[in-house]
């Protein structure tokens, strides 16, 4: 069979930000995938950072890490959780990266003396990055989400680039525009004017949307849809509503009910393969809604005001709870307020405790107290990255009697740097993209909780950290009851520690949350939730 020529779907947003473009993009991609196509999703971010790796989580939420070591936007997490297919460096492109590439080429003289300009040089570089998903990665369908809101100065080059691509690709490209239909309480009315204006703004940029997805808090009438269709040159059935649902995982089903996948296939002239098969997905949703018993899990971190900072952890816990037929009562606990005097009160009633990743000193003493509380009260515990490092520090201070033990990130004069910088990290001055990033192998020790969770000896997990377990102290730890249950087979670096005498106390240097998906919950989260249930009973 001849290879399918790649189709491109561009998703733009209007009226307001945070309407959920990523979820709409992921939902359409999921539906097309369930019809037998290979699909990927790409995010274009209009900011000047090369990648979000150096951004404070307060700015953009969690930084999501791909297996090939790219630090990316948290929307890529949704893409992987929906599609169950790994993303890569090429799935997230920022304005900063586009400009860097163009300027690097200019310095090399590759533009042969031409004046380098936004059009065509920046737009060509954007187009090249979009097309890579087809040419390099050979996907049947590429859904490209354009960050920002139409009308923003920053996203103009992206909009211009996709306008040109549509012209070049013809039926192989289409546009979906997501807007907001606000409800006015005073007049009990849904208002379509902002949508009309937003489509006008797109038209001014030469883009005619093929599909409109209207976010709304209320059901949209047929008349309203027809009105929007008429004003915006869109077919009536191509005006789709997206109203609030209990979980974002219901959105693909809602989109399917309104035939979004069929409409896209028609516009893109995609040959039909088979009907959408969403049976496993629907099973997950049914399990989720049927669960009656609850588990209460505390997530201790310093970004609790902004749950997006822990997006993947929260989702991974949701997946594992659902597959264990439990409702999740998640308590976000601010690590800065936990101390030795109030730990029992702040952590009361928790069936399980997770200590979160993070950078810098703030809130780490509270994390150490939370670890101590979990260890002394034998509450199932999962430490992730900095959470693992703090578990190692806690054990040093309170079990091994190493007073003032710490990670050298928090205290570079500590007498016991049980977490320390690797030689290879010591001379690094650039902050961006220089941590231990992406997938690494880990060898598990038989007979440990980690081995039991995964059920195999070799696993691959994603990392994002600079500091490491200091193996100099390993034998002290093992003698006192905290063992290394997972190590990197090449470097010997300790990747997982656990306390075998406790019910379930496991901490990992990597981020298991990045690879938990709706159809494939992560082994460690599954084991953690199982331990929580067992300990509760
Ligand atoms: N700050 C720690 C380090 O750099 C942990 C990082 C993290 O939790 N992602 O090693």
XYZ file of C-alpha atoms and ligand atoms in Angstrom:
547
model
C 0.000 0.000 0.000
C 1.288 3.444 -0.849
C 2.272 5.554 2.117
C -0.365 8.030 3.142
C 0.596 11.628 2.490
C 0.758 13.355 5.869
C -2.229 15.522 6.787
C -1.905 18.611 8.978
C -4.452 20.016 11.398
C -3.748 23.445 12.866
C -5.458 24.367 16.099
C -5.712 28.041 17.019
C -7.430 29.762 19.912
C -9.323 32.988 20.300
C -11.141 35.235 22.797
C -9.300 34.012 25.878
C -6.362 31.829 26.831
C -6.611 28.599 28.856
C -9.638 27.327 26.944
C -8.063 23.929 26.530
C -6.634 23.883 23.011
C -4.286 21.121 24.089
C -7.151 18.913 25.188
C -9.132 19.524 21.992
C -6.009 18.794 19.916
C -5.344 15.644 21.942
C -8.978 14.536 21.679
C -9.114 14.826 17.902
C -5.731 13.110 17.652
C -6.986 10.298 19.891
C -10.072 9.776 17.756
C -8.081 9.678 14.534
C -5.621 7.288 16.152
C -8.517 5.053 17.194
C -9.502 4.953 13.512
C -6.177 3.404 12.607
C -3.962 6.363 11.678
C -0.612 7.153 13.223
C -1.052 10.551 14.798
C 1.092 12.989 16.709
C 0.541 16.388 18.252
C 2.940 19.287 18.185
C 2.901 22.507 20.179
C 4.217 25.817 18.898
C 4.915 28.204 21.770
C 5.234 31.887 20.986
C 7.697 32.824 23.735
C 11.396 33.600 23.421
C 12.776 30.995 25.811
C 14.513 28.238 23.856
C 12.482 25.777 25.909
C 10.464 25.964 29.151
C 13.286 24.276 31.111
C 14.424 27.511 32.718
C 10.899 28.716 33.513
C 9.624 28.892 37.043
C 6.608 26.551 37.409
C 4.594 29.600 38.517
C 4.946 30.851 34.929
C 3.847 27.853 32.903
C 3.196 24.966 35.262
C 5.167 21.758 35.097
C 8.042 21.249 32.717
C 7.393 17.968 30.926
C 10.368 15.871 29.835
C 10.404 13.615 26.784
C 12.347 10.385 26.505
C 14.880 12.031 24.185
C 15.580 14.587 26.895
C 13.661 17.654 25.741
C 12.256 19.971 28.411
C 8.822 20.854 27.067
C 5.432 22.392 27.672
C 3.065 20.508 29.946
C 0.644 20.032 27.057
C 3.001 17.358 25.734
C 2.098 15.403 28.845
C -1.547 15.471 27.752
C -0.523 14.364 24.278
C 1.318 11.330 25.612
C -1.352 10.485 28.170
C -3.990 10.568 25.419
C -2.084 8.928 22.578
C 0.169 6.556 24.517
C 2.900 7.333 21.977
C 6.150 9.046 22.992
C 6.774 12.621 21.897
C 10.198 14.086 21.195
C 12.226 17.268 20.916
C 10.415 17.995 17.650
C 6.979 18.062 19.266
C 7.539 21.375 21.029
C 8.951 24.369 19.211
C 9.270 27.854 20.688
C 9.843 31.206 19.011
C 13.194 31.235 20.806
C 14.239 28.014 19.127
C 13.094 29.200 15.699
C 15.090 32.420 16.024
C 18.133 30.580 17.354
C 18.101 28.240 14.363
C 17.737 31.104 11.915
C 20.456 33.197 13.561
C 22.815 30.202 13.682
C 22.280 29.682 9.948
C 22.849 33.381 9.321
C 26.160 33.290 11.228
C 27.237 30.315 9.133
C 26.544 32.346 6.016
C 23.843 29.971 4.867
C 21.580 32.762 3.615
C 24.195 33.712 0.998
C 24.207 37.430 1.652
C 20.449 37.883 1.746
C 18.714 40.159 4.252
C 17.301 37.802 6.861
C 13.669 38.624 7.653
C 10.658 37.375 9.553
C 9.050 36.568 6.214
C 10.311 34.367 4.605
C 13.154 33.196 6.885
C 11.429 32.867 10.246
C 8.213 31.597 8.666
C 10.173 29.083 6.542
C 11.899 27.779 9.666
C 8.501 27.409 11.368
C 7.143 25.570 8.332
C 10.171 23.291 8.256
C 9.610 22.380 11.911
C 5.949 21.582 11.321
C 6.664 19.490 8.231
C 9.378 17.518 10.087
C 6.607 15.641 11.877
C 5.599 14.247 8.507
C 8.937 14.015 6.711
C 11.153 12.824 9.585
C 8.627 11.092 11.842
C 6.289 9.811 9.111
C 3.024 10.327 10.939
C -0.220 10.068 8.934
C -1.719 13.017 10.756
C -0.007 15.860 12.596
C -2.109 18.028 14.855
C -0.260 21.278 15.514
C -1.445 23.459 18.371
C -0.507 27.115 18.100
C 0.013 28.574 21.556
C -1.352 31.981 22.483
C -4.482 33.725 21.285
C -5.168 34.974 17.768
C -4.406 38.672 17.599
C -1.337 38.458 19.866
C 1.724 40.121 18.366
C 3.893 37.194 19.415
C 2.030 34.479 17.565
C 1.787 36.334 14.238
C 4.750 34.572 12.563
C 3.239 31.186 13.471
C -0.151 32.207 12.074
C 1.489 33.480 8.889
C 3.483 30.258 8.531
C 0.413 28.038 8.789
C -1.499 30.308 6.398
C 1.245 29.673 3.839
C 1.232 25.955 4.584
C -2.499 25.711 3.982
C -1.968 27.381 0.615
C 0.748 24.882 -0.258
C -0.917 21.759 1.138
C -4.502 22.337 -0.027
C -6.858 19.607 1.222
C -4.013 18.074 3.251
C -4.326 20.876 5.819
C -7.199 22.258 7.865
C -7.867 24.727 10.667
C -9.722 24.280 13.910
C -10.391 27.428 15.903
C -11.315 27.241 19.571
C -13.202 30.133 21.143
C -15.256 30.979 24.178
C -19.018 31.570 24.233
C -19.632 33.404 27.491
C -22.907 33.272 29.386
C -24.347 36.525 30.693
C -26.191 35.862 33.896
C -28.057 39.158 33.869
C -29.737 38.468 30.528
C -29.554 34.652 30.641
C -27.866 34.649 27.276
C -24.962 32.983 25.562
C -22.972 35.496 23.561
C -21.436 34.714 20.190
C -20.016 38.130 19.353
C -16.538 37.415 20.787
C -16.378 34.353 18.526
C -17.372 36.380 15.485
C -14.667 38.916 16.284
C -12.098 36.259 16.850
C -12.853 34.616 13.502
C -12.608 38.055 11.904
C -9.156 38.443 13.399
C -8.183 35.092 11.862
C -9.621 36.113 8.491
C -7.589 39.314 8.583
C -4.565 37.046 8.767
C -5.788 35.100 5.771
C -7.060 32.061 7.628
C -10.539 30.657 7.233
C -11.264 28.115 9.974
C -12.825 24.837 8.841
C -14.136 23.877 12.267
C -15.094 25.994 15.251
C -15.019 24.496 18.713
C -16.961 26.630 21.141
C -16.114 26.389 24.816
C -19.093 27.131 26.948
C -20.480 26.471 30.370
C -23.922 25.789 28.930
C -25.417 23.660 26.182
C -25.510 25.498 22.824
C -28.759 25.452 20.863
C -28.966 24.499 17.196
C -29.982 28.044 16.392
C -26.896 29.419 18.053
C -24.680 27.023 16.121
C -26.346 27.955 12.878
C -25.895 31.609 13.636
C -22.181 31.140 14.316
C -21.827 29.042 11.169
C -23.487 31.715 9.075
C -21.381 34.572 10.444
C -18.123 32.676 10.240
C -18.368 30.869 6.852
C -18.301 27.472 8.517
C -20.577 24.512 7.757
C -23.286 24.120 10.393
C -22.137 20.644 11.459
C -18.605 21.972 11.832
C -19.590 24.129 14.798
C -18.847 21.884 17.742
C -19.453 22.616 21.395
C -17.124 21.802 24.238
C -18.813 22.186 27.576
C -17.283 21.538 30.976
C -16.960 17.850 31.826
C -15.906 16.014 34.991
C -12.613 14.891 33.522
C -10.728 15.955 30.425
C -10.670 12.274 29.441
C -14.367 12.583 28.528
C -13.608 15.205 25.882
C -12.712 12.725 23.074
C -16.045 10.997 23.612
C -17.908 14.328 23.511
C -16.062 15.237 20.309
C -16.863 11.883 18.757
C -20.572 12.321 19.532
C -20.438 15.512 17.490
C -18.503 13.785 14.692
C -15.382 15.922 14.968
C -13.253 13.026 13.689
C -15.536 12.445 10.695
C -15.573 16.135 9.851
C -11.765 16.259 9.976
C -11.490 13.160 7.780
C -13.853 14.674 5.262
C -11.955 17.968 5.123
C -8.595 16.220 4.893
C -9.875 13.652 2.387
C -8.583 10.891 4.609
C -9.603 7.474 3.318
C -11.768 5.676 5.882
C -10.114 2.685 7.548
C -12.471 1.604 10.286
C -14.756 3.124 12.863
C -13.313 4.777 15.919
C -12.502 2.068 18.460
C -12.563 3.763 21.845
C -13.603 0.691 23.854
C -10.585 0.611 26.214
C -10.874 4.325 26.755
C -14.562 4.007 27.604
C -13.754 1.153 30.000
C -11.356 3.488 31.797
C -14.046 6.178 32.053
C -16.571 3.669 33.365
C -14.164 2.398 35.975
C -13.500 5.968 36.980
C -17.145 6.814 37.472
C -18.002 3.530 39.189
C -15.364 3.758 41.927
C -16.942 4.423 45.301
C -14.202 3.808 47.854
C -11.771 6.637 48.373
C -8.057 6.866 49.090
C -6.598 10.016 50.558
C -3.161 10.879 49.293
C -1.067 13.879 50.307
C 1.227 15.512 47.784
C 3.821 17.572 49.622
C 5.421 20.300 47.547
C 6.068 23.999 47.408
C 3.967 24.856 44.353
C 0.625 23.729 45.755
C -1.084 27.041 44.906
C -0.624 26.009 41.289
C -1.605 22.355 40.782
C -0.445 22.594 37.130
C 3.079 22.477 38.532
C 2.360 18.834 39.434
C 0.146 17.995 36.466
C 1.759 14.684 35.532
C 1.948 13.425 39.126
C -1.721 14.223 39.669
C -2.692 12.503 36.424
C -0.525 9.452 37.132
C -2.191 9.126 40.536
C -5.593 9.454 38.899
C -4.783 6.699 36.405
C -3.544 4.348 39.123
C -6.494 5.085 41.429
C -8.969 4.393 38.644
C -7.335 1.100 37.696
C -7.468 0.114 41.363
C -11.167 1.044 41.524
C -10.646 3.920 43.893
C -11.662 7.541 43.956
C -8.771 9.835 44.619
C -8.965 12.420 47.362
C -5.806 14.367 46.698
C -4.568 16.806 49.320
C -1.956 19.313 48.228
C 0.172 20.157 51.224
C 2.480 23.135 51.277
C 5.943 21.942 52.266
C 6.846 25.367 53.641
C 4.284 25.097 56.412
C 5.168 21.581 57.569
C 7.575 21.432 60.511
C 8.573 19.050 63.307
C 5.864 20.396 65.620
C 2.911 20.281 63.264
C 3.723 17.384 60.888
C 1.291 15.010 62.627
C -1.488 17.570 62.378
C -0.755 18.679 58.790
C -0.439 15.111 57.550
C -3.248 13.610 59.599
C -5.662 11.319 57.800
C -3.451 10.560 54.827
C -3.414 7.009 53.505
C -0.315 7.679 51.452
C 2.273 10.417 51.051
C 4.109 11.628 47.959
C 6.953 14.102 48.279
C 7.273 16.131 45.109
C 10.177 17.117 42.874
C 11.596 20.619 43.024
C 14.587 22.914 42.925
C 16.185 25.109 45.555
C 16.107 25.262 49.317
C 12.628 26.682 49.906
C 10.304 24.154 51.493
C 12.871 21.349 51.712
C 12.876 21.159 55.534
C 9.113 20.575 55.400
C 9.638 17.835 52.841
C 12.147 16.199 55.185
C 9.588 16.349 58.013
C 6.966 14.758 55.760
C 9.363 11.913 54.918
C 10.094 11.418 58.606
C 6.401 11.278 59.394
C 5.772 8.707 56.648
C 8.751 6.585 57.721
C 8.023 6.657 61.458
C 4.319 5.968 60.990
C 4.818 3.423 58.212
C 2.573 5.261 55.770
C 3.056 4.202 52.136
C 5.486 6.678 50.649
C 6.642 7.617 47.197
C 9.439 10.150 46.822
C 10.062 11.608 43.383
C 13.346 13.227 42.363
C 13.856 15.944 45.020
C 11.392 13.881 47.062
C 13.813 10.950 46.834
C 16.768 13.159 47.677
C 14.965 14.432 50.779
C 14.165 10.851 51.808
C 17.892 10.108 51.620
C 18.714 13.230 53.660
C 16.076 12.393 56.264
C 17.458 8.892 56.710
C 20.987 10.267 57.101
C 19.983 12.762 59.757
C 17.537 10.683 61.761
C 18.716 7.108 61.335
C 22.413 7.301 60.515
C 22.967 10.154 62.973
C 24.646 12.338 60.376
C 23.801 15.716 61.776
C 23.250 18.438 59.175
C 23.363 15.933 56.337
C 21.947 17.541 53.216
C 22.041 17.785 49.471
C 24.862 20.079 48.443
C 22.259 21.947 46.392
C 20.715 23.176 49.664
C 23.860 23.451 51.780
C 27.208 23.371 50.038
C 29.071 23.244 53.359
C 27.198 20.241 54.746
C 29.504 17.729 56.476
C 27.515 14.895 54.870
C 26.690 15.647 51.236
C 24.569 12.515 50.842
C 23.173 14.042 47.654
C 25.871 15.682 45.614
C 26.831 17.095 42.263
C 28.415 14.665 39.814
C 31.865 15.547 38.507
C 30.410 16.040 35.039
C 28.034 18.714 36.379
C 30.598 20.704 38.346
C 31.856 22.992 35.594
C 28.521 23.692 33.967
C 27.587 27.371 33.884
C 24.687 27.383 31.402
C 21.399 26.532 33.097
C 19.333 25.590 30.034
C 19.277 21.962 28.905
C 22.290 20.926 30.978
C 20.752 18.646 33.611
C 20.627 14.850 33.417
C 17.656 14.764 31.081
C 15.530 12.133 29.414
C 15.397 8.350 29.458
C 18.005 6.184 31.200
C 18.081 2.482 31.901
C 17.641 1.248 35.435
C 18.450 -2.224 36.733
C 16.204 -3.447 39.521
C 17.240 -5.682 42.363
C 15.190 -8.857 42.660
C 13.072 -9.201 45.779
C 12.533 -5.472 46.254
C 9.285 -3.481 46.073
C 10.585 -1.796 42.930
C 11.180 -5.129 41.211
C 7.815 -6.388 42.342
C 6.111 -3.246 40.999
C 7.633 -3.499 37.526
C 7.855 -7.258 37.335
C 11.102 -7.106 35.358
C 14.786 -6.433 35.764
C 15.396 -3.583 33.314
C 13.285 -0.467 32.968
C 13.773 2.888 31.324
C 12.703 6.087 33.047
C 13.010 9.812 32.445
C 15.217 12.112 34.473
C 15.511 15.826 35.131
C 18.004 16.725 37.830
C 21.544 17.841 38.449
C 22.247 16.246 41.828
C 22.699 12.534 42.529
C 22.734 10.000 45.326
C 26.268 10.022 46.748
C 27.324 6.359 46.484
C 30.107 6.943 49.009
C 27.476 6.413 51.711
C 25.692 3.458 50.118
C 27.023 0.762 52.460
C 26.114 2.833 55.550
C 22.593 3.135 54.234
C 22.214 -0.508 53.324
C 23.483 -1.658 56.724
C 20.946 0.608 58.431
C 18.016 -0.540 56.287
C 17.654 1.732 53.269
C 18.663 -0.189 50.169
C 19.372 0.761 46.594
C 16.761 -1.199 44.665
C 17.490 0.338 41.280
C 20.792 1.438 39.778
C 21.921 2.723 36.421
C 23.654 -0.279 34.818
C 26.255 1.895 33.063
C 27.220 4.425 35.715
C 26.172 2.628 38.887
C 24.236 5.732 39.986
C 21.536 4.904 42.520
C 18.121 5.539 40.947
C 15.718 3.990 43.473
C 15.975 3.560 47.249
C 13.589 1.806 49.557
C 13.192 0.655 53.147
C 12.324 -3.059 53.038
C 11.212 -3.187 56.671
C 8.342 -0.802 55.956
C 5.096 -1.610 54.133
C 5.947 0.435 51.047
C 8.565 3.137 51.163
C 10.050 3.724 47.723
C 11.752 6.795 46.316
C 13.097 7.299 42.828
C 15.507 9.768 41.298
C 13.606 9.707 38.004
C 10.100 10.923 37.172
C 7.730 7.979 36.715
C 4.804 10.396 36.329
C 5.909 11.435 32.833
C 5.187 8.024 31.397
C 1.828 7.175 32.925
C -0.935 7.191 30.316
C -4.683 6.582 30.340
C -4.332 3.153 28.779
C -1.029 2.297 30.482
C -0.865 3.444 34.110
C 2.639 3.519 35.561
C 3.888 0.489 37.484
C 5.228 2.474 40.459
C 2.054 4.492 40.876
C 0.019 1.289 40.578
C 2.132 -0.363 43.281
C 1.957 2.729 45.477
C -1.848 2.861 45.253
C -2.078 -0.897 45.915
C 0.080 -0.406 49.018
C -2.111 2.501 50.121
C -5.229 0.312 49.806
C -3.604 -2.616 51.605
C -2.341 -0.432 54.420
C -5.755 1.221 54.778
C -7.421 -2.171 55.151
N 16.853 19.902 42.536
C 17.194 18.529 42.405
C 18.320 18.299 41.416
O 18.598 19.133 40.595
C 15.975 17.678 42.055
C 15.351 18.021 40.747
C 13.937 17.536 40.597
O 13.250 17.241 41.577
N 13.457 17.456 39.369
O 18.957 17.288 41.429
